[in-house]
PDB file of C-alpha atoms in Angstrom:
ATOM      1  CA  MET A   1      82.303 119.265 161.147  1.00 41.00           C
ATOM      2  CA  SER A   2      86.007 118.702 161.358  1.00 40.00           C
ATOM      3  CA  TYR A   3      88.534 120.916 159.362  1.00 35.00           C
ATOM      4  CA  GLU A   4      91.937 119.515 158.255  1.00 37.00           C
ATOM      5  CA  LEU A   5      94.992 121.654 158.743  1.00 35.00           C
ATOM      6  CA  ILE A   6      96.289 123.065 155.346  1.00 35.00           C
ATOM      7  CA  ARG A   7      99.852 122.897 155.510  1.00 38.00           C
ATOM      8  CA  PRO A   8     102.079 125.460 153.191  1.00 41.00           C
ATOM      9  CA  ILE A   9     103.899 123.528 150.513  1.00 39.00           C
ATOM     10  CA  PRO A  10     107.810 123.682 151.099  1.00 43.00           C
ATOM     11  CA  ARG A  11     109.210 126.124 148.568  1.00 39.00           C
ATOM     12  CA  ARG A  12     111.471 123.247 147.081  1.00 40.00           C
ATOM     13  CA  ALA A  13     108.087 121.311 146.264  1.00 40.00           C
ATOM     14  CA  ILE A  14     107.231 123.897 144.131  1.00 38.00           C
ATOM     15  CA  PRO A  15     108.817 123.801 140.120  1.00 42.00           C
ATOM     16  CA  SER A  16     110.013 126.643 138.753  1.00 44.00           C
ATOM     17  CA  LEU A  17     108.277 128.541 136.163  1.00 41.00           C
ATOM     18  CA  GLY A  18     111.239 127.486 133.472  1.00 43.00           C
ATOM     19  CA  LEU A  19     110.427 123.694 134.519  1.00 40.00           C
ATOM     20  CA  LEU A  20     106.836 124.103 134.137  1.00 35.00           C
ATOM     21  CA  ALA A  21     107.123 125.622 130.374  1.00 39.00           C
ATOM     22  CA  LEU A  22     109.680 122.875 129.639  1.00 36.00           C
ATOM     23  CA  CYS A  23     106.979 120.006 131.086  1.00 38.00           C
ATOM     24  CA  LEU A  24     104.223 121.792 128.496  1.00 34.00           C
ATOM     25  CA  ILE A  25     106.439 121.994 125.764  1.00 36.00           C
ATOM     26  CA  SER A  26     107.422 118.297 126.097  1.00 38.00           C
ATOM     27  CA  THR A  27     103.848 117.372 126.403  1.00 36.00           C
ATOM     28  CA  VAL A  28     102.710 119.379 123.556  1.00 33.00           C
ATOM     29  CA  GLY A  29     105.604 117.652 121.628  1.00 36.00           C
ATOM     30  CA  MET A  30     104.312 114.200 122.663  1.00 34.00           C
ATOM     31  CA  GLN A  31     100.644 115.119 121.466  1.00 36.00           C
ATOM     32  CA  GLN A  32     102.154 115.999 118.191  1.00 37.00           C
ATOM     33  CA  ALA A  33     104.361 112.946 117.494  1.00 40.00           C
ATOM     34  CA  SER A  34     101.577 110.796 118.686  1.00 51.00           C
ATOM     35  CA  ALA A  35      98.905 112.415 116.019  1.00 61.00           C
ATOM     36  CA  GLN A  36      96.325 110.276 114.287  1.00 85.00           C
ATOM     37  CA  LEU A  37      93.058 110.322 112.918  1.00 96.00           C
ATOM     38  CA  PRO A  38      89.963 110.439 115.166  1.00 95.00           C
ATOM     39  CA  MET A  39      88.978 107.291 116.411  1.00 95.00           C
ATOM     40  CA  LEU A  40      85.906 105.734 116.627  1.00 97.00           C
ATOM     41  CA  GLU A  41      83.917 104.487 119.969  1.00 96.00           C
ATOM     42  CA  PRO A  42      84.100 100.658 121.220  1.00 95.00           C
ATOM     43  CA  PRO A  43      83.294  98.139 119.743  1.00 94.00           C
ATOM     44  CA  TRP A  44      85.176 100.193 116.369  1.00 96.00           C
ATOM     45  CA  LEU A  45      87.816 101.459 118.900  1.00 95.00           C
ATOM     46  CA  GLY A  46      91.233 102.163 116.872  1.00 96.00           C
ATOM     47  CA  TYR A  47      89.460 102.677 113.605  1.00 97.00           C
ATOM     48  CA  TYR A  48      88.628 105.715 111.584  1.00 98.00           C
ATOM     49  CA  ALA A  49      86.390 104.196 109.023  1.00 98.00           C
ATOM     50  CA  VAL A  50      84.781 100.837 109.137  1.00 97.00           C
ATOM     51  CA  HIS A  51      82.021  99.125 106.170  1.00 97.00           C
ATOM     52  CA  ALA A  52      81.089  96.100 107.909  1.00 94.00           C
ATOM     53  CA  THR A  53      78.665  93.224 106.560  1.00 90.00           C
ATOM     54  CA  GLY A  54      77.714  89.769 107.314  1.00 82.00           C
ATOM     55  CA  ARG A  55      80.636  88.517 105.252  1.00 86.00           C
ATOM     56  CA  SER A  56      83.650  90.490 105.822  1.00 90.00           C
ATOM     57  CA  GLN A  57      84.508  94.198 107.246  1.00 93.00           C
ATOM     58  CA  PHE A  58      86.810  96.630 106.118  1.00 96.00           C
ATOM     59  CA  LYS A  59      88.407  99.093 108.446  1.00 96.00           C
ATOM     60  CA  VAL A  60      91.025 101.996 108.487  1.00 98.00           C
ATOM     61  CA  TYR A  61      93.000 102.310 111.302  1.00 97.00           C
ATOM     62  CA  SER A  62      93.441 105.601 113.292  1.00 97.00           C
ATOM     63  CA  ASN A  63      96.813 105.697 114.102  1.00 96.00           C
ATOM     64  CA  ASN A  64      98.414 104.828 110.548  1.00 96.00           C
ATOM     65  CA  ALA A  65      95.893 105.046 107.910  1.00 97.00           C
ATOM     66  CA  LYS A  66      96.435 101.392 106.483  1.00 97.00           C
ATOM     67  CA  ALA A  67      93.419  99.142 106.291  1.00 98.00           C
ATOM     68  CA  VAL A  68      92.477  95.619 106.441  1.00 96.00           C
ATOM     69  CA  LEU A  69      89.295  93.639 105.098  1.00 95.00           C
ATOM     70  CA  TYR A  70      88.632  90.769 107.221  1.00 86.00           C
ATOM     71  CA  PRO A  71      86.732  87.851 106.156  1.00 84.00           C
ATOM     72  CA  ASP A  72      83.641  87.100 108.663  1.00 79.00           C
ATOM     73  CA  GLY A  73      82.526  83.572 109.943  1.00 64.00           C
ATOM     74  CA  ILE A  74      85.732  81.764 108.436  1.00 59.00           C
ATOM     75  CA  PHE A  75      87.733  80.003 111.066  1.00 54.00           C
ATOM     76  CA  SER A  76      86.591  82.373 113.788  1.00 55.00           C
ATOM     77  CA  GLU A  77      90.100  82.235 115.587  1.00 56.00           C
ATOM     78  CA  LEU A  78      91.982  82.943 112.814  1.00 62.00           C
ATOM     79  CA  THR A  79      90.223  86.173 111.495  1.00 65.00           C
ATOM     80  CA  ASP A  80      92.778  88.320 112.028  1.00 74.00           C
ATOM     81  CA  LYS A  81      95.836  85.937 110.516  1.00 77.00           C
ATOM     82  CA  LEU A  82      93.312  85.335 107.453  1.00 83.00           C
ATOM     83  CA  SER A  83      92.992  89.172 106.633  1.00 90.00           C
ATOM     84  CA  ILE A  84      93.845  91.097 103.830  1.00 95.00           C
ATOM     85  CA  LYS A  85      96.277  94.199 104.639  1.00 96.00           C
ATOM     86  CA  VAL A  86      95.856  97.136 102.378  1.00 98.00           C
ATOM     87  CA  GLU A  87      98.718  99.809 102.888  1.00 98.00           C
ATOM     88  CA  ILE A  88      99.052 103.301 101.064  1.00 98.00           C
ATOM     89  CA  PHE A  89     102.319 104.369  99.725  1.00 98.00           C
ATOM     90  CA  VAL A  90     104.611 106.583  97.473  1.00 98.00           C
ATOM     91  CA  ARG A  91     106.860 105.153  95.195  1.00 97.00           C
ATOM     92  CA  GLU A  92     110.318 107.689  94.066  1.00 97.00           C
ATOM     93  CA  THR A  93     112.382 106.653  91.141  1.00 94.00           C
ATOM     94  CA  GLN A  94     115.255 108.530  91.564  1.00 91.00           C
ATOM     95  CA  PRO A  95     117.576 109.464  88.810  1.00 92.00           C
ATOM     96  CA  ASP A  96     119.760 106.568  89.365  1.00 93.00           C
ATOM     97  CA  GLY A  97     116.919 104.408  88.400  1.00 92.00           C
ATOM     98  CA  LYS A  98     116.966 103.150  92.108  1.00 95.00           C
ATOM     99  CA  VAL A  99     113.058 102.970  93.058  1.00 95.00           C
ATOM    100  CA  ILE A 100     112.275 104.027  96.983  1.00 97.00           C
ATOM    101  CA  GLU A 101     109.278 103.358  98.941  1.00 97.00           C
ATOM    102  CA  ARG A 102     107.769 106.000 101.104  1.00 97.00           C
ATOM    103  CA  THR A 103     105.054 105.288 103.576  1.00 97.00           C
ATOM    104  CA  ILE A 104     102.703 107.820 105.261  1.00 97.00           C
ATOM    105  CA  GLN A 105     104.082 109.446 108.513  1.00 97.00           C
ATOM    106  CA  PRO A 106     101.657 108.895 111.059  1.00 96.00           C
ATOM    107  CA  GLU A 107     102.345 112.378 113.081  1.00 96.00           C
ATOM    108  CA  THR A 108     101.336 114.147 109.666  1.00 97.00           C
ATOM    109  CA  LEU A 109      97.760 112.675 109.657  1.00 97.00           C
ATOM    110  CA  GLU A 110      94.374 114.599 108.817  1.00 97.00           C
ATOM    111  CA  GLY A 111      91.172 113.329 108.644  1.00 97.00           C
ATOM    112  CA  LEU A 112      88.835 115.636 106.474  1.00 96.00           C
ATOM    113  CA  GLN A 113      85.703 113.906 107.817  1.00 97.00           C
ATOM    114  CA  PRO A 114      84.830 112.616 111.263  1.00 97.00           C
ATOM    115  CA  PRO A 115      84.945 108.927 111.989  1.00 98.00           C
ATOM    116  CA  THR A 116      82.180 106.730 110.764  1.00 98.00           C
ATOM    117  CA  ALA A 117      81.174 103.202 111.290  1.00 97.00           C
ATOM    118  CA  LYS A 118      79.416 103.634 108.155  1.00 97.00           C
ATOM    119  CA  LEU A 119      82.053 104.600 105.205  1.00 98.00           C
ATOM    120  CA  GLN A 120      80.846 106.027 102.208  1.00 98.00           C
ATOM    121  CA  LYS A 121      83.635 108.932 101.482  1.00 98.00           C
ATOM    122  CA  SER A 122      86.480 109.890 103.885  1.00 98.00           C
ATOM    123  CA  VAL A 123      89.624 111.523 103.025  1.00 98.00           C
ATOM    124  CA  ILE A 124      92.664 111.540 104.479  1.00 98.00           C
ATOM    125  CA  ARG A 125      95.701 113.899 104.226  1.00 97.00           C
ATOM    126  CA  GLY A 126      99.015 112.991 105.157  1.00 97.00           C
ATOM    127  CA  LYS A 127     102.845 113.376 104.063  1.00 98.00           C
ATOM    128  CA  VAL A 128     106.326 111.075 103.426  1.00 98.00           C
ATOM    129  CA  ALA A 129     109.545 111.695 103.917  1.00 96.00           C
ATOM    130  CA  GLY A 130     110.850 114.313 101.383  1.00 96.00           C
ATOM    131  CA  ASN A 131     107.931 116.521 102.420  1.00 96.00           C
ATOM    132  CA  ALA A 132     105.638 115.074  99.731  1.00 97.00           C
ATOM    133  CA  THR A 133     101.854 115.742 100.499  1.00 98.00           C
ATOM    134  CA  LEU A 134      98.942 113.125  99.561  1.00 97.00           C
ATOM    135  CA  GLU A 135      95.533 112.998  99.578  1.00 97.00           C
ATOM    136  CA  VAL A 136      93.885 109.372  99.810  1.00 98.00           C
ATOM    137  CA  VAL A 137      89.978 108.818  99.382  1.00 98.00           C
ATOM    138  CA  PHE A 138      88.077 105.927 100.834  1.00 98.00           C
ATOM    139  CA  GLU A 139      84.567 105.282  99.310  1.00 98.00           C
ATOM    140  CA  GLN A 140      81.830 102.487  99.468  1.00 98.00           C
ATOM    141  CA  ARG A 141      79.215 101.853  97.298  1.00 96.00           C
ATOM    142  CA  SER A 142      77.121  98.703  97.388  1.00 94.00           C
ATOM    143  CA  GLY A 143      79.634  96.649  99.168  1.00 93.00           C
ATOM    144  CA  THR A 144      82.740  97.477  96.915  1.00 97.00           C
ATOM    145  CA  ILE A 145      85.469  99.768  98.439  1.00 98.00           C
ATOM    146  CA  SER A 146      87.150 101.856  96.132  1.00 98.00           C
ATOM    147  CA  ILE A 147      90.443 103.561  97.004  1.00 98.00           C
ATOM    148  CA  GLY A 148      92.361 106.504  95.535  1.00 98.00           C
ATOM    149  CA  GLY A 149      94.382 109.563  95.477  1.00 97.00           C
ATOM    150  CA  ARG A 150      97.039 112.040  94.482  1.00 96.00           C
ATOM    151  CA  ILE A 151      99.834 113.778  95.097  1.00 96.00           C
ATOM    152  CA  SER A 152      99.273 116.914  95.822  1.00 96.00           C
ATOM    153  CA  ASP A 153     102.675 118.326  96.524  1.00 97.00           C
ATOM    154  CA  PRO A 154     106.018 116.328  95.647  1.00 96.00           C
ATOM    155  CA  GLY A 155     108.040 118.034  97.955  1.00 97.00           C
ATOM    156  CA  THR A 156     111.594 117.003  97.367  1.00 97.00           C
ATOM    157  CA  LEU A 157     110.962 113.564  95.855  1.00 96.00           C
ATOM    158  CA  ASN A 158     111.895 112.404  92.262  1.00 94.00           C
ATOM    159  CA  HIS A 159     109.007 111.215  90.041  1.00 93.00           C
ATOM    160  CA  PRO A 160     106.705 109.908  93.015  1.00 95.00           C
ATOM    161  CA  GLN A 161     103.760 107.604  92.260  1.00 96.00           C
ATOM    162  CA  PHE A 162     100.878 107.105  94.503  1.00 97.00           C
ATOM    163  CA  CYS A 163     100.625 103.406  94.756  1.00 98.00           C
ATOM    164  CA  ILE A 164      98.121 100.860  97.081  1.00 98.00           C
ATOM    165  CA  ARG A 165      99.063  97.676  98.427  1.00 98.00           C
ATOM    166  CA  ALA A 166      97.074  94.710  99.238  1.00 98.00           C
ATOM    167  CA  THR A 167      98.758  91.966 100.635  1.00 97.00           C
ATOM    168  CA  PHE A 168      97.475  88.214 101.193  1.00 94.00           C
ATOM    169  CA  PRO A 169      99.051  85.997 103.778  1.00 90.00           C
ATOM    170  CA  SER A 170     100.682  82.727 103.955  1.00 86.00           C
ATOM    171  CA  LEU A 171      98.004  80.081 104.231  1.00 74.00           C
ATOM    172  CA  GLU A 172     100.739  77.808 105.498  1.00 67.00           C
ATOM    173  CA  ASP A 173     103.667  79.483 107.944  1.00 60.00           C
ATOM    174  CA  GLU A 174     101.318  81.855 109.655  1.00 53.00           C
ATOM    175  CA  LEU A 175      98.616  79.527 110.346  1.00 56.00           C
ATOM    176  CA  LYS A 176     100.780  76.689 111.566  1.00 59.00           C
ATOM    177  CA  ALA A 177      99.751  77.580 115.470  1.00 51.00           C
ATOM    178  CA  PRO A 178      96.417  79.204 115.024  1.00 50.00           C
ATOM    179  CA  ALA A 179      94.621  79.445 117.931  1.00 54.00           C
ATOM    180  CA  ALA A 180      95.754  79.623 121.610  1.00 56.00           C
ATOM    181  CA  ASN A 181      92.443  79.552 123.443  1.00 64.00           C
ATOM    182  CA  LEU A 182      91.399  76.319 121.996  1.00 68.00           C
ATOM    183  CA  SER A 183      92.396  72.878 123.633  1.00 76.00           C
ATOM    184  CA  LYS A 184      95.271  70.956 122.284  1.00 76.00           C
ATOM    185  CA  SER A 185      93.206  68.241 120.664  1.00 80.00           C
ATOM    186  CA  ASP A 186      90.922  71.107 118.892  1.00 76.00           C
ATOM    187  CA  ALA A 187      93.674  73.270 117.713  1.00 71.00           C
ATOM    188  CA  LYS A 188      95.398  70.114 115.833  1.00 74.00           C
ATOM    189  CA  LYS A 189      92.296  69.474 114.431  1.00 75.00           C
ATOM    190  CA  LEU A 190      91.801  73.052 113.408  1.00 71.00           C
ATOM    191  CA  GLU A 191      95.447  73.078 111.838  1.00 70.00           C
ATOM    192  CA  ARG A 192      94.717  69.714 109.759  1.00 73.00           C
ATOM    193  CA  GLU A 193      91.427  71.336 108.549  1.00 71.00           C
ATOM    194  CA  MET A 194      93.506  74.454 107.653  1.00 69.00           C
ATOM    195  CA  ALA A 195      96.315  72.800 105.926  1.00 69.00           C
ATOM    196  CA  ARG A 196      94.007  70.752 103.825  1.00 70.00           C
ATOM    197  CA  LYS A 197      92.005  73.688 102.536  1.00 67.00           C
ATOM    198  CA  ALA A 198      95.408  76.105 102.241  1.00 66.00           C
ATOM    199  CA  LYS A 199      96.311  73.518  99.527  1.00 68.00           C
ATOM    200  CA  SER A 200      94.355  74.896  96.669  1.00 78.00           C
ATOM    201  CA  GLY A 201      92.586  77.718  94.973  1.00 91.00           C
ATOM    202  CA  THR A 202      93.207  79.940  91.916  1.00 95.00           C
ATOM    203  CA  VAL A 203      93.931  83.400  90.977  1.00 97.00           C
ATOM    204  CA  ASP A 204      92.227  84.648  87.665  1.00 98.00           C
ATOM    205  CA  LEU A 205      93.796  87.465  85.860  1.00 98.00           C
ATOM    206  CA  LYS A 206      92.379  89.879  83.066  1.00 98.00           C
ATOM    207  CA  TRP A 207      95.395  92.020  81.673  1.00 98.00           C
ATOM    208  CA  THR A 208      94.728  95.541  79.939  1.00 98.00           C
ATOM    209  CA  ASP A 209      94.779  94.181  76.733  1.00 98.00           C
ATOM    210  CA  SER A 210      91.856  91.832  77.861  1.00 98.00           C
ATOM    211  CA  LYS A 211      93.915  88.422  77.419  1.00 98.00           C
ATOM    212  CA  ARG A 212      93.040  86.375  80.409  1.00 98.00           C
ATOM    213  CA  VAL A 213      95.577  84.083  82.360  1.00 97.00           C
ATOM    214  CA  LYS A 214      94.875  81.574  85.382  1.00 97.00           C
ATOM    215  CA  GLN A 215      97.350  80.877  88.045  1.00 96.00           C
ATOM    216  CA  ASP A 216      96.831  77.745  90.445  1.00 95.00           C
ATOM    217  CA  LEU A 217      97.897  79.008  94.298  1.00 93.00           C
ATOM    218  CA  GLY A 218      99.906  75.987  95.030  1.00 90.00           C
ATOM    219  CA  VAL A 219     102.415  76.496  91.706  1.00 93.00           C
ATOM    220  CA  ALA A 220     105.803  77.568  92.274  1.00 94.00           C
ATOM    221  CA  VAL A 221     105.834  81.113  90.376  1.00 96.00           C
ATOM    222  CA  ASP A 222     107.447  84.555  90.071  1.00 96.00           C
ATOM    223  CA  ALA A 223     104.665  86.749  90.903  1.00 97.00           C
ATOM    224  CA  GLY A 224     106.234  89.773  89.313  1.00 95.00           C
ATOM    225  CA  SER A 225     107.002  88.419  85.837  1.00 96.00           C
ATOM    226  CA  LYS A 226     105.451  89.052  82.267  1.00 96.00           C
ATOM    227  CA  ASP A 227     103.917  85.673  82.265  1.00 95.00           C
ATOM    228  CA  LEU A 228     101.499  86.922  85.038  1.00 97.00           C
ATOM    229  CA  ASN A 229     101.586  90.574  84.719  1.00 98.00           C
ATOM    230  CA  GLY A 230     101.549  91.349  80.883  1.00 97.00           C
ATOM    231  CA  PRO A 231     101.050  94.840  80.027  1.00 97.00           C
ATOM    232  CA  GLY A 232      99.230  95.096  83.566  1.00 98.00           C
ATOM    233  CA  ILE A 233      96.219  93.638  85.108  1.00 98.00           C
ATOM    234  CA  ALA A 234      92.810  95.251  85.027  1.00 98.00           C
ATOM    235  CA  ALA A 235      90.768  92.727  87.185  1.00 98.00           C
ATOM    236  CA  ILE A 236      91.940  89.985  89.320  1.00 98.00           C
ATOM    237  CA  GLU A 237      89.846  87.187  91.385  1.00 98.00           C
ATOM    238  CA  VAL A 238      91.421  85.171  94.103  1.00 97.00           C
ATOM    239  CA  LYS A 239      89.561  82.130  95.276  1.00 94.00           C
ATOM    240  CA  PRO A 240      91.304  80.522  97.895  1.00 89.00           C
ATOM    241  CA  THR A 241      89.700  77.161  99.195  1.00 86.00           C
ATOM    242  CA  ILE A 242      90.383  78.029 102.641  1.00 81.00           C
ATOM    243  CA  TYR A 243      87.828  80.949 102.665  1.00 82.00           C
ATOM    244  CA  ASP A 244      84.986  78.536 102.250  1.00 79.00           C
ATOM    245  CA  GLY A 245      83.960  79.268  98.755  1.00 81.00           C
ATOM    246  CA  LYS A 246      84.198  83.048  98.980  1.00 87.00           C
ATOM    247  CA  LYS A 247      86.361  84.738  96.439  1.00 93.00           C
ATOM    248  CA  PHE A 248      88.269  88.277  96.156  1.00 96.00           C
ATOM    249  CA  ILE A 249      87.492  90.738  93.193  1.00 97.00           C
ATOM    250  CA  PHE A 250      89.978  93.650  92.622  1.00 98.00           C
ATOM    251  CA  LEU A 251      89.486  95.934  89.725  1.00 98.00           C
ATOM    252  CA  ALA A 252      91.504  98.907  88.112  1.00 98.00           C
ATOM    253  CA  SER A 253      89.815 101.839  86.375  1.00 98.00           C
ATOM    254  CA  SER A 254      90.777 103.217  83.098  1.00 96.00           C
ATOM    255  CA  ASN A 255      94.179 104.948  83.510  1.00 97.00           C
ATOM    256  CA  SER A 256      95.366 102.668  86.263  1.00 98.00           C
ATOM    257  CA  ALA A 257      96.785  98.985  86.477  1.00 98.00           C
ATOM    258  CA  MET A 258      97.552  96.200  89.003  1.00 98.00           C
ATOM    259  CA  ASN A 259     100.759  93.982  89.319  1.00 98.00           C
ATOM    260  CA  LEU A 260     101.497  90.868  91.760  1.00 98.00           C
ATOM    261  CA  SER A 261     104.515  90.642  93.738  1.00 96.00           C
ATOM    262  CA  ASN A 262     106.045  87.887  95.803  1.00 94.00           C
ATOM    263  CA  PRO A 263     108.947  87.941  97.971  1.00 85.00           C
ATOM    264  CA  ASN A 264     110.948  85.006  96.394  1.00 85.00           C
ATOM    265  CA  PHE A 265     110.167  82.471  93.389  1.00 91.00           C
ATOM    266  CA  GLY A 266     107.169  80.264  95.329  1.00 92.00           C
ATOM    267  CA  GLN A 267     103.804  79.524  95.615  1.00 92.00           C
ATOM    268  CA  LEU A 268     101.379  82.193  95.958  1.00 93.00           C
ATOM    269  CA  LYS A 269      99.648  80.389  98.742  1.00 90.00           C
ATOM    270  CA  ARG A 270     102.575  81.295 100.697  1.00 89.00           C
ATOM    271  CA  GLY A 271     101.477  84.902 100.323  1.00 92.00           C
ATOM    272  CA  PHE A 272     101.801  87.564  97.547  1.00 96.00           C
ATOM    273  CA  SER A 273     100.852  91.319  96.846  1.00 98.00           C
ATOM    274  CA  ILE A 274      98.590  93.027  94.432  1.00 98.00           C
ATOM    275  CA  ILE A 275     100.410  96.602  93.802  1.00 98.00           C
ATOM    276  CA  TRP A 276      97.753  99.344  92.279  1.00 98.00           C
ATOM    277  CA  SER A 277      99.025 102.386  90.513  1.00 98.00           C
ATOM    278  CA  ALA A 278      97.645 104.865  88.136  1.00 96.00           C
ATOM    279  CA  ASP A 279      99.583 106.507  85.400  1.00 93.00           C
ATOM    280  CA  PRO A 280     100.215 109.767  86.668  1.00 88.00           C
ATOM    281  CA  SER A 281     100.285 111.542  82.809  1.00 90.00           C
ATOM    282  CA  LYS A 282      96.565 110.426  82.349  1.00 93.00           C
ATOM    283  CA  ASP A 283      95.472 110.638  85.713  1.00 95.00           C
ATOM    284  CA  LYS A 284      96.408 113.999  87.224  1.00 89.00           C
ATOM    285  CA  THR A 285      93.407 114.775  89.110  1.00 92.00           C
ATOM    286  CA  GLY A 286      93.409 111.359  91.368  1.00 95.00           C
ATOM    287  CA  THR A 287      90.253 109.966  89.733  1.00 97.00           C
ATOM    288  CA  ALA A 288      91.373 106.796  89.238  1.00 98.00           C
ATOM    289  CA  ARG A 289      90.122 104.016  91.575  1.00 98.00           C
ATOM    290  CA  PHE A 290      91.491 100.487  92.994  1.00 98.00           C
ATOM    291  CA  SER A 291      88.540  98.467  94.037  1.00 98.00           C
ATOM    292  CA  LEU A 292      88.324  95.339  96.332  1.00 98.00           C
ATOM    293  CA  GLU A 293      85.159  93.313  97.456  1.00 95.00           C
ATOM    294  CA  MET A 294      84.855  90.098  98.824  1.00 93.00           C
ATOM    295  CA  ARG A 295      81.853  87.980  97.801  1.00 90.00           C
TER     296      ARG A 295
END
C-alpha cells in the first residue's frame, strides 16, 4: 500500500473569511435572481405543468410562467412555430389615461403545488413592477384549459387589471424557412404545401350581446376595431386551414370578455392576439375564466 505525501496548502492560497462570505452572498444572490417554478423531469424538463393528448400539448414554462399550446401531428418539423403562445400580464391605467403592460417578474414566482405532467389545478403567485402581487390559476377539465386569477395586492399601480394574451403566429413570415433538418427538395415541398394551406381560414366571433361575426383570415382588417370586437367577445372559434382541420375554441366566462388585436392593419393570418380580461368590479374574487381548447 502506498501513501501520497499531503503537502500543506500555502497560506496565500487560502481565501480570507471575508472573501468566503462575499462568495456565499453572491451565490445566494444569483440563486434568488434565477428563481423559478419547480420543474418536471424529462421528457418535460423546463416545464411546471403539462396537459398532453394525442392532438395537442398545453405546457407552462417553469422559468417565466408563460404557456404554450402545441398542435400535435401537423407539420411535425414546425410544431414550435405553429404553437399558440399564452402570457399573463397586468394592465395599468395611469391618471393621464396612458396604459402600461406589466409582465410577471420571474424571480418572484412561487408554485403552490408540485410540478405536474397531468394538469388538473395549479396555482402560482408572482409580482410585477410596482410591487403588485397576482395569483394565477391553471385548470384542466375534459381537455379544456381554463386560466384565471386576481391581483391580491395592487402595490403602487393605478387601476391594475389582470389580463391574458393568446397569440397566433404569422402563417407566412415565420414559416418561410421551415425545417433545417430536411433536404433542400423536401424543405421546398413543405414550404409550398404550407403556403397553400396558409392562404385561408376563418375566425368566428360571438359577442357578449350574442351577435355573431365571421372574419376571413386572408382579408386585411384592424383587429382592434369595433366592427370585430363590438361590446366584447364571449366566444371565438379559429379555423386556419394549415392546422389540417383542427380548430381552436376560446371562451370568456361571465363577468369577462375578449378582444382581438394585431400589430398593424393587415391579414389575420399574419398574426393576431386574443386578449382576455375580467371586469374588476364584478369579479373581485378572481373566479372568471379564460378557456382554450384545440379540437
